[in-house]
Amino acid sequence: MAQSQQKTNAGRFFEDYAVGQTLVHAVPRTVSGGERALYHALYPARHALYSSDTFAQSCGLPCSPIDDLAAFHLVFGKTVPDVSLNAVANLGYAEGRWLKPVYPGDTLRAVSEVIGVKQNSNGKTGVVWVRTRGLNETGETVLEYVRWVMVRKRDPQAPAPETVVPELAAAVAPDQLAIPEGMEFEDYDFALAGEAHRWGDYEIGERIDHVDGVTIEEAEHMMATRLWQNTAKVHFDLSVRPEGRLIYGGHVISMARALSFNGLANAQMIVGLNAGAHANPCFAGDTVKAWSEVLDKAETSAPGVGAIRLRLVATKGGAPFDLRGADGKYLPHVLLDLDYWALMPM
Amino acid sequence: MAQSQQKTNAGRFFEDYAVGQTLVHAVPRTVSGGERALYHALYPARHALYSSDTFAQSCGLPCSPIDDLAAFHLVFGKTVPDVSLNAVANLGYAEGRWLKPVYPGDTLRAVSEVIGVKQNSNGKTGVVWVRTRGLNETGETVLEYVRWVMVRKRDPQAPAPETVVPELAAAVAPDQLAIPEGMEFEDYDFALAGEAHRWGDYEIGERIDHVDGVTIEEAEHMMATRLWQNTAKVHFDLSVRPEGRLIYGGHVISMARALSFNGLANAQMIVGLNAGAHANPCFAGDTVKAWSEVLDKAETSAPGVGAIRLRLVATKGGAPFDLRGADGKYLPHVLLDLDYWALMPM
Amino acid sequence: MAQSQQKTNAGRFFEDYAVGQTLVHAVPRTVSGGERALYHALYPARHALYSSDTFAQSCGLPCSPIDDLAAFHLVFGKTVPDVSLNAVANLGYAEGRWLKPVYPGDTLRAVSEVIGVKQNSNGKTGVVWVRTRGLNETGETVLEYVRWVMVRKRDPQAPAPETVVPELAAAVAPDQLAIPEGMEFEDYDFALAGEAHRWGDYEIGERIDHVDGVTIEEAEHMMATRLWQNTAKVHFDLSVRPEGRLIYGGHVISMARALSFNGLANAQMIVGLNAGAHANPCFAGDTVKAWSEVLDKAETSAPGVGAIRLRLVATKGGAPFDLRGADGKYLPHVLLDLDYWALMPM
């Protein structure tokens, strides 16, 4: 009898990528209140804009959107079978922008363009850069970002492609941040939002220990990762990783962002992703804590809306504010170093 | 660089409360079918009124409401950062009434009034009584209850406030129970509800062993507690409680109530909370079982609708019907002793 | 005081069944996007028809239905208190047909007819056959299937009933498969569906190793089983099964079906259940993998729609394609042997 391993997806290898290629990612996804409820069950998420229709309406939106990071994870998840199934490492993010809120009823799909390739000197792996766009059912781009991954070669003897390394902005410029149509923070209710600190209360360089922690369980990170239809085997199958299932880096991002409510309750909407590093792997049993640093601030054209650039650091219960050792490398307890823009009432 | 622990919420201490204060709790929450589905995934909940739109419509409601206890947990969760973040113990409940069913699409917020304070003789802690109201998006009160907690003092030297101990009803009087507008049990379908026993079949003093049990997992109680945006650290962070994460008392309430379906399938709607004690802490690995005792019965003005007052006891797999030892204290296997009113077809 | 064990459901015993009986199962259930989101969180489900409204609309449906297996589990769950609470074994399935897709907002209930009884020679147990139908809120049958279970006798001395063994089809005939009204695969988007293989690309006898695996956690299978309101004690209560909670067989079915996306992404809609055996019990910690075999193919009258009959085998991480030992019995690593019809683009 025929046995068709060839019908399953083995994923792309380094030599399968060429600059200019468009990857149409499969399995569009319609979101509902179900995804929102699960996001609240999986993360201690409390930002009021994503919790309450009435709060969102008081900010000029039609209703409460799906969490920005949930939209990110959904788009990211679709790219996994085409971009990172054979990835050795998820190296970085840049030029991420959220362009339109995602609402219950929206259907998301994803498309990526290959914008860079560079074979590593060992000849066994290479780096691939893709610019991914998430689209809604009307074809509008709801978010976009660049990420780069190290991918294995199928055949170490395959010739190296011409190196193309894209020039990427160190950070999204404030005037490139997209504010949702109609959004304003003129009638912002600080009591309902949970904290009184506004844009003017944060100083560049200020650091905030978010205090709370969550000890992660296997069932939770697997449910989260499946919810985003991210199928990378390392997150689910203990038989291929007897040393422990590797937790999806995005789970740590969402956990840290939710924990950052305590001190940053008014950093409501994520609109830019400047950079991000998954510094060390995270496993079930780790207690995730978080701290933030204010990197920059900017005004926007929307009424009452300021932008704040934040470093969000997740740690394995380690001391806050320690990031790198004397050698410049991330300390072992650091899980995540993320650089993003959020919108905050002035 | 500035380090702003002061931006995070350290919670209120005993001396921060004064009788007459109003606490506006943060983070309103819009509920959807997602919260309902999660409630069914987290608890073995089968009361037909909360499972089926058509069943609810046959009882005169517009559609199936969110479980009464889910509404309670959502309101309770909002109060945690203001009431019980520094609580040593959750001492009791009284005068709880559900005034309007909560439907998908409703947005809940919560407000509490401080109605009592009493410093303990050790000078280190005090008891605070609050009356909490849950409001929907139109400002209607959907539920209200009194709870009292023991809270630490920030400064043991702070002067004791004048003692005010509120007078609380031992039980909600039957004529104070709110029946939802239009509700009736004239066309009640006992076959679809799951049991034939009606109001007249229960005798005061009768006790029911609900037989079934559920062994609790960490991932489940954390998902439940987060779903209600309850952020008390002790439920999530193993690093602050290496002896085990304390399970949110409300998780035990919902588990026991759901288990009570087996014998009380027709105790459909919870309308009053007379009293409640979290007798002993619950941890992952415990097998929760439940038994009930009929405490009282009353007629109501709604067609076919009777009220039944029930004691609901959750145990760690212990023998049913044992509650207190010779010393009058709860036996070690007793987790919960709850006293509530439910509506049942006559 | 009265103690009323008799108010709880002890379940039916063998002598409680008689051919021709109708069992009206309790607790109708309204589904929403919440159930869909949970299905995606619990299983690595990616079939596009169940993920995306726009994809479903491109196939002629009004919107994305609830997963066929979720509908099956919901109906199955309702039958447990009446059919299998005292079952020793779930012996088989036959003549299963999905007749109408289930959409968010639909309310499902279930009715079974007893179609066969046969006492076992040991006099202690017997086999009961039921034909179960799932109905929506308008009374239309959305699915139907036969299953048979071995049930304990209450009283071994009770007389044996006349043996009636129903004649069941070895497989649902292709012309008996129901294609949803309006459904067509003429504009089927293979890129969005995730794979290029169409009906014509599969050969009878072909076998596919689905490669991926998921290590199962207690919290997940309990949440799934509760979501379907399946209350069989063995799945939840470690105190009655200290050797481990038995995982609901349907959890393994859904896990294997979701894993089969990798190689069968276009086997979109399940329309027939020919047979099924839960070959060995599954416990938390097992890593579920899956393989499929093409058993048959048929054309249908709907535009572009073919039918494919598949054997779906779930294993505890065992070698694919091994099914039975020399003695004809299932090998110890085989969890499930399911025989179903799916619809696939031509």
GROMACS .gro file of N, CA, C and O in nm, chain B residues 123-208:
model
  344
  469GLY      N    1  -0.428   4.477   6.736
  469GLY     CA    2  -0.378   4.603   6.681
  469GLY      C    3  -0.311   4.591   6.547
  469GLY      O    4  -0.269   4.692   6.488
  470LYS      N    5  -0.301   4.471   6.494
  470LYS     CA    6  -0.230   4.453   6.368
  470LYS      C    7  -0.325   4.438   6.249
  470LYS      O    8  -0.284   4.451   6.133
  471THR      N    9  -0.448   4.403   6.278
  471THR     CA   10  -0.545   4.381   6.171
  471THR      C   11  -0.680   4.437   6.212
  471THR      O   12  -0.700   4.478   6.327
  472GLY      N   13  -0.770   4.440   6.118
  472GLY     CA   14  -0.906   4.483   6.147
  472GLY      C   15  -1.001   4.418   6.050
  472GLY      O   16  -0.959   4.357   5.951
  473VAL      N   17  -1.128   4.431   6.082
  473VAL     CA   18  -1.231   4.374   5.994
  473VAL      C   19  -1.299   4.489   5.921
  473VAL      O   20  -1.329   4.593   5.981
  474VAL      N   21  -1.317   4.472   5.792
  474VAL     CA   22  -1.384   4.571   5.709
  474VAL      C   23  -1.507   4.506   5.645
  474VAL      O   24  -1.497   4.396   5.590
  475TRP      N   25  -1.621   4.574   5.658
  475TRP     CA   26  -1.745   4.527   5.592
  475TRP      C   27  -1.773   4.617   5.472
  475TRP      O   28  -1.768   4.740   5.485
  476VAL      N   29  -1.799   4.556   5.358
  476VAL     CA   30  -1.840   4.636   5.241
  476VAL      C   31  -1.968   4.579   5.182
  476VAL      O   32  -1.992   4.458   5.186
  477ARG      N   33  -2.051   4.671   5.131
  477ARG     CA   34  -2.167   4.628   5.053
  477ARG      C   35  -2.133   4.657   4.907
  477ARG      O   36  -2.108   4.772   4.870
  478THR      N   37  -2.128   4.552   4.828
  478THR     CA   38  -2.087   4.564   4.688
  478THR      C   39  -2.208   4.551   4.598
  478THR      O   40  -2.294   4.467   4.622
  479ARG      N   41  -2.211   4.635   4.497
  479ARG     CA   42  -2.316   4.625   4.396
  479ARG      C   43  -2.252   4.604   4.260
  479ARG      O   44  -2.153   4.670   4.227
  480GLY      N   45  -2.308   4.513   4.183
  480GLY     CA   46  -2.270   4.495   4.043
  480GLY      C   47  -2.372   4.567   3.957
  480GLY      O   48  -2.492   4.551   3.978
  481LEU      N   49  -2.324   4.648   3.865
  481LEU     CA   50  -2.412   4.729   3.781
  481LEU      C   51  -2.394   4.689   3.636
  481LEU      O   52  -2.283   4.656   3.593
  482ASN      N   53  -2.503   4.697   3.559
  482ASN     CA   54  -2.487   4.673   3.416
  482ASN      C   55  -2.467   4.805   3.341
  482ASN      O   56  -2.455   4.911   3.404
  483GLU      N   57  -2.462   4.799   3.210
  483GLU     CA   58  -2.424   4.917   3.131
  483GLU      C   59  -2.528   5.027   3.136
  483GLU      O   60  -2.499   5.142   3.102
  484THR      N   61  -2.651   4.993   3.181
  484THR     CA   62  -2.752   5.098   3.194
  484THR      C   63  -2.760   5.149   3.337
  484THR      O   64  -2.847   5.231   3.369
  485GLY      N   65  -2.672   5.102   3.422
  485GLY     CA   66  -2.667   5.151   3.559
  485GLY      C   67  -2.759   5.077   3.655
  485GLY      O   68  -2.767   5.111   3.773
  486GLU      N   69  -2.827   4.975   3.607
  486GLU     CA   70  -2.911   4.894   3.695
  486GLU      C   71  -2.824   4.802   3.781
  486GLU      O   72  -2.724   4.746   3.732
  487THR      N   73  -2.863   4.783   3.905
  487THR     CA   74  -2.793   4.690   3.992
  487THR      C   75  -2.836   4.548   3.956
  487THR      O   76  -2.955   4.516   3.960
  488VAL      N   77  -2.739   4.465   3.921
  488VAL     CA   78  -2.774   4.326   3.885
  488VAL      C   79  -2.757   4.233   4.004
  488VAL      O   80  -2.820   4.129   4.012
  489LEU      N   81  -2.668   4.269   4.094
  489LEU     CA   82  -2.657   4.192   4.218
  489LEU      C   83  -2.592   4.277   4.324
  489LEU      O   84  -2.524   4.377   4.294
  490GLU      N   85  -2.614   4.240   4.449
  490GLU     CA   86  -2.553   4.310   4.561
  490GLU      C   87  -2.529   4.211   4.673
  490GLU      O   88  -2.599   4.110   4.684
  491TYR      N   89  -2.427   4.237   4.751
  491TYR     CA   90  -2.399   4.149   4.866
  491TYR      C   91  -2.308   4.222   4.961
  491TYR      O   92  -2.238   4.318   4.924
  492VAL      N   93  -2.309   4.177   5.085
  492VAL     CA   94  -2.216   4.228   5.186
  492VAL      C   95  -2.109   4.122   5.207
  492VAL      O   96  -2.139   4.003   5.210
  493ARG      N   97  -1.984   4.163   5.213
  493ARG     CA   98  -1.884   4.067   5.260
  493ARG      C   99  -1.793   4.138   5.358
  493ARG      O  100  -1.780   4.260   5.357
  494TRP      N  101  -1.730   4.061   5.444
  494TRP     CA  102  -1.635   4.121   5.537
  494TRP      C  103  -1.507   4.040   5.537
  494TRP      O  104  -1.507   3.919   5.518
  495VAL      N  105  -1.399   4.114   5.549
  495VAL     CA  106  -1.266   4.056   5.537
  495VAL      C  107  -1.179   4.108   5.652
  495VAL      O  108  -1.203   4.217   5.706
  496MET      N  109  -1.080   4.028   5.688
  496MET     CA  110  -0.981   4.075   5.785
  496MET      C  111  -0.862   4.130   5.705
  496MET      O  112  -0.809   4.061   5.618
  497VAL      N  113  -0.826   4.256   5.732
  497VAL     CA  114  -0.724   4.325   5.654
  497VAL      C  115  -0.610   4.367   5.747
  497VAL      O  116  -0.634   4.408   5.860
  498ARG      N  117  -0.489   4.358   5.697
  498ARG     CA  118  -0.372   4.402   5.773
  498ARG      C  119  -0.370   4.554   5.786
  498ARG      O  120  -0.415   4.625   5.695
  499LYS      N  121  -0.314   4.603   5.895
  499LYS     CA  122  -0.284   4.746   5.905
  499LYS      C  123  -0.148   4.771   5.839
  499LYS      O  124  -0.059   4.688   5.843
  500ARG      N  125  -0.135   4.886   5.779
  500ARG     CA  126  -0.006   4.924   5.722
  500ARG      C  127   0.088   4.957   5.838
  500ARG      O  128   0.201   4.912   5.843
  501ASP      N  129   0.032   5.031   5.933
  501ASP     CA  130   0.109   5.081   6.048
  501ASP      C  131   0.038   5.038   6.176
  501ASP      O  132  -0.068   5.092   6.209
  502PRO      N  133   0.094   4.942   6.248
  502PRO     CA  134   0.028   4.895   6.372
  502PRO      C  135   0.003   5.009   6.471
  502PRO      O  136  -0.084   4.997   6.557
  503GLN      N  137   0.081   5.119   6.458
  503GLN     CA  138   0.064   5.231   6.551
  503GLN      C  139  -0.051   5.324   6.513
  503GLN      O  140  -0.088   5.412   6.592
  504ALA      N  141  -0.104   5.305   6.393
  504ALA     CA  142  -0.213   5.394   6.351
  504ALA      C  143  -0.330   5.380   6.448
  504ALA      O  144  -0.358   5.271   6.497
  505PRO      N  145  -0.397   5.490   6.479
  505PRO     CA  146  -0.506   5.484   6.577
  505PRO      C  147  -0.623   5.399   6.525
  505PRO      O  148  -0.648   5.395   6.405
  506ALA      N  149  -0.691   5.336   6.617
  506ALA     CA  150  -0.808   5.254   6.580
  506ALA      C  151  -0.924   5.346   6.546
  506ALA      O  152  -0.948   5.445   6.615
  507PRO      N  153  -0.998   5.314   6.440
  507PRO     CA  154  -1.118   5.394   6.409
  507PRO      C  155  -1.230   5.356   6.506
  507PRO      O  156  -1.223   5.253   6.574
  508GLU      N  157  -1.329   5.440   6.508
  508GLU     CA  158  -1.447   5.406   6.586
  508GLU      C  159  -1.509   5.278   6.529
  508GLU      O  160  -1.525   5.264   6.408
  509THR      N  161  -1.540   5.185   6.616
  509THR     CA  162  -1.596   5.058   6.571
  509THR      C  163  -1.739   5.075   6.521
  509THR      O  164  -1.822   5.134   6.589
  510VAL      N  165  -1.762   5.028   6.399
  510VAL     CA  166  -1.898   5.021   6.345
  510VAL      C  167  -1.919   4.880   6.292
  510VAL      O  168  -1.849   4.838   6.199
  511VAL      N  169  -2.007   4.807   6.355
  511VAL     CA  170  -2.039   4.673   6.308
  511VAL      C  171  -2.181   4.677   6.254
  511VAL      O  172  -2.275   4.705   6.328
  512PRO      N  173  -2.196   4.654   6.123
  512PRO     CA  174  -2.330   4.666   6.065
  512PRO      C  175  -2.421   4.555   6.114
  512PRO      O  176  -2.377   4.443   6.141
  513GLU      N  177  -2.548   4.587   6.127
  513GLU     CA  178  -2.646   4.481   6.156
  513GLU      C  179  -2.685   4.416   6.026
  513GLU      O  180  -2.732   4.481   5.933
  514LEU      N  181  -2.667   4.286   6.019
  514LEU     CA  182  -2.694   4.215   5.894
  514LEU      C  183  -2.799   4.109   5.919
  514LEU      O  184  -2.800   4.044   6.025
  515ALA      N  185  -2.885   4.092   5.821
  515ALA     CA  186  -2.990   3.991   5.833
  515ALA      C  187  -2.928   3.852   5.837
  515ALA      O  188  -2.832   3.823   5.765
  516ALA      N  189  -2.983   3.766   5.919
  516ALA     CA  190  -2.935   3.627   5.925
  516ALA      C  191  -2.961   3.556   5.793
  516ALA      O  192  -2.888   3.465   5.754
  517ALA      N  193  -3.066   3.599   5.726
  517ALA     CA  194  -3.097   3.544   5.593
  517ALA      C  195  -3.180   3.647   5.518
  517ALA      O  196  -3.248   3.729   5.580
  518VAL      N  197  -3.173   3.642   5.385
  518VAL     CA  198  -3.259   3.729   5.307
  518VAL      C  199  -3.402   3.680   5.323
  518VAL      O  200  -3.429   3.560   5.309
  519ALA      N  201  -3.491   3.771   5.358
  519ALA     CA  202  -3.632   3.732   5.373
  519ALA      C  203  -3.688   3.695   5.236
  519ALA      O  204  -3.656   3.760   5.136
  520PRO      N  205  -3.773   3.591   5.232
  520PRO     CA  206  -3.824   3.546   5.101
  520PRO      C  207  -3.890   3.658   5.022
  520PRO      O  208  -3.876   3.661   4.899
  521ASP      N  209  -3.958   3.750   5.089
  521ASP     CA  210  -4.026   3.855   5.012
  521ASP      C  211  -3.928   3.960   4.959
  521ASP      O  212  -3.967   4.052   4.888
  522GLN      N  213  -3.802   3.946   4.993
  522GLN     CA  214  -3.699   4.036   4.939
  522GLN      C  215  -3.628   3.976   4.818
  522GLN      O  216  -3.542   4.040   4.758
  523LEU      N  217  -3.659   3.852   4.786
  523LEU     CA  218  -3.596   3.789   4.670
  523LEU      C  219  -3.652   3.849   4.541
  523LEU      O  220  -3.773   3.868   4.530
  524ALA      N  221  -3.566   3.877   4.447
  524ALA     CA  222  -3.610   3.937   4.321
  524ALA      C  223  -3.630   3.827   4.216
  524ALA      O  224  -3.537   3.749   4.191
  525ILE      N  225  -3.750   3.822   4.160
  525ILE     CA  226  -3.777   3.727   4.052
  525ILE      C  227  -3.766   3.805   3.921
  525ILE      O  228  -3.827   3.911   3.909
  526PRO      N  229  -3.691   3.757   3.824
  526PRO     CA  230  -3.679   3.832   3.699
  526PRO      C  231  -3.816   3.857   3.635
  526PRO      O  232  -3.904   3.771   3.641
  527GLU      N  233  -3.827   3.974   3.577
  527GLU     CA  234  -3.952   4.013   3.512
  527GLU      C  235  -3.993   3.908   3.410
  527GLU      O  236  -3.912   3.866   3.327
  528GLY      N  237  -4.115   3.865   3.416
  528GLY     CA  238  -4.167   3.771   3.316
  528GLY      C  239  -4.142   3.625   3.347
  528GLY      O  240  -4.193   3.536   3.279
  529MET      N  241  -4.065   3.600   3.450
  529MET     CA  242  -4.027   3.461   3.475
  529MET      C  243  -4.143   3.380   3.532
  529MET      O  244  -4.214   3.425   3.621
  530GLU      N  245  -4.158   3.259   3.479
  530GLU     CA  246  -4.260   3.167   3.531
  530GLU      C  247  -4.215   3.025   3.502
  530GLU      O  248  -4.137   3.001   3.411
  531PHE      N  249  -4.265   2.932   3.582
  531PHE     CA  250  -4.233   2.791   3.565
  531PHE      C  251  -4.358   2.709   3.533
  531PHE      O  252  -4.368   2.593   3.569
  532GLU      N  253  -4.456   2.773   3.468
  532GLU     CA  254  -4.581   2.704   3.438
  532GLU      C  255  -4.562   2.597   3.330
  532GLU      O  256  -4.629   2.495   3.330
  533ASP      N  257  -4.473   2.624   3.235
  533ASP     CA  258  -4.452   2.530   3.124
  533ASP      C  259  -4.318   2.458   3.140
  533ASP      O  260  -4.257   2.416   3.043
  534TYR      N  261  -4.275   2.448   3.262
  534TYR     CA  262  -4.144   2.390   3.293
  534TYR      C  263  -4.135   2.246   3.242
  534TYR      O  264  -4.223   2.164   3.272
  535ASP      N  265  -4.030   2.214   3.171
  535ASP     CA  266  -4.012   2.080   3.115
  535ASP      C  267  -3.914   2.002   3.202
  535ASP      O  268  -3.793   2.018   3.191
  536PHE      N  269  -3.971   1.918   3.290
  536PHE     CA  270  -3.885   1.846   3.385
  536PHE      C  271  -3.793   1.746   3.314
  536PHE      O  272  -3.682   1.720   3.360
  537ALA      N  273  -3.839   1.691   3.202
  537ALA     CA  274  -3.754   1.594   3.131
  537ALA      C  275  -3.630   1.664   3.076
  537ALA      O  276  -3.518   1.614   3.089
  538LEU      N  277  -3.649   1.782   3.017
  538LEU     CA  278  -3.533   1.854   2.964
  538LEU      C  279  -3.447   1.910   3.076
  538LEU      O  280  -3.326   1.928   3.060
  539ALA      N  281  -3.508   1.940   3.190
  539ALA     CA  282  -3.430   1.993   3.303
  539ALA      C  283  -3.344   1.885   3.366
  539ALA      O  284  -3.242   1.915   3.428
  540GLY      N  285  -3.385   1.761   3.354
  540GLY     CA  286  -3.299   1.652   3.400
  540GLY      C  287  -3.346   1.577   3.523
  540GLY      O  288  -3.293   1.471   3.554
  541GLU      N  289  -3.442   1.631   3.597
  541GLU     CA  290  -3.494   1.560   3.714
  541GLU      C  291  -3.641   1.591   3.732
  541GLU      O  292  -3.689   1.697   3.692
  542ALA      N  293  -3.712   1.501   3.799
  542ALA     CA  294  -3.856   1.516   3.816
  542ALA      C  295  -3.892   1.586   3.948
  542ALA      O  296  -4.005   1.628   3.966
  543HIS      N  297  -3.796   1.599   4.041
  543HIS     CA  298  -3.827   1.651   4.174
  543HIS      C  299  -3.860   1.800   4.169
  543HIS      O  300  -3.779   1.880   4.124
  544ARG      N  301  -3.976   1.834   4.222
  544ARG     CA  302  -4.017   1.974   4.224
  544ARG      C  303  -4.016   2.025   4.368
  544ARG      O  304  -3.990   1.950   4.462
  545TRP      N  305  -4.046   2.153   4.384
  545TRP     CA  306  -4.044   2.224   4.512
  545TRP      C  307  -4.112   2.142   4.623
  545TRP      O  308  -4.060   2.127   4.732
  546GLY      N  309  -4.231   2.088   4.589
  546GLY     CA  310  -4.307   2.013   4.688
  546GLY      C  311  -4.241   1.883   4.730
  546GLY      O  312  -4.278   1.825   4.833
  547ASP      N  313  -4.145   1.837   4.653
  547ASP     CA  314  -4.080   1.709   4.684
  547ASP      C  315  -3.965   1.724   4.783
  547ASP      O  316  -3.907   1.624   4.825
  548TYR      N  317  -3.929   1.846   4.814
  548TYR     CA  318  -3.818   1.868   4.908
  548TYR      C  319  -3.873   1.906   5.044
  548TYR      O  320  -3.961   1.992   5.055
  549GLU      N  321  -3.820   1.844   5.148
  549GLU     CA  322  -3.863   1.874   5.285
  549GLU      C  323  -3.755   1.952   5.358
  549GLU      O  324  -3.635   1.924   5.341
  550ILE      N  325  -3.797   2.043   5.441
  550ILE     CA  326  -3.699   2.114   5.523
  550ILE      C  327  -3.628   2.012   5.611
  550ILE      O  328  -3.691   1.925   5.669
  551GLY      N  329  -3.498   2.019   5.612
  551GLY     CA  330  -3.419   1.924   5.689
  551GLY      C  331  -3.362   1.811   5.604
  551GLY      O  332  -3.269   1.743   5.643
  552GLU      N  333  -3.418   1.795   5.486
  552GLU     CA  334  -3.371   1.688   5.395
  552GLU      C  335  -3.227   1.717   5.350
  552GLU      O  336  -3.190   1.831   5.327
  553ARG      N  337  -3.150   1.611   5.342
  553ARG     CA  338  -3.012   1.628   5.298
  553ARG      C  339  -2.982   1.540   5.177
  553ARG      O  340  -3.031   1.428   5.169
  554ILE      N  341  -2.903   1.589   5.088
  554ILE     CA  342  -2.877   1.522   4.960
  554ILE      C  343  -2.726   1.510   4.940
  554ILE      O  344  -2.655   1.611   4.940
   0.00000   0.00000   0.00000
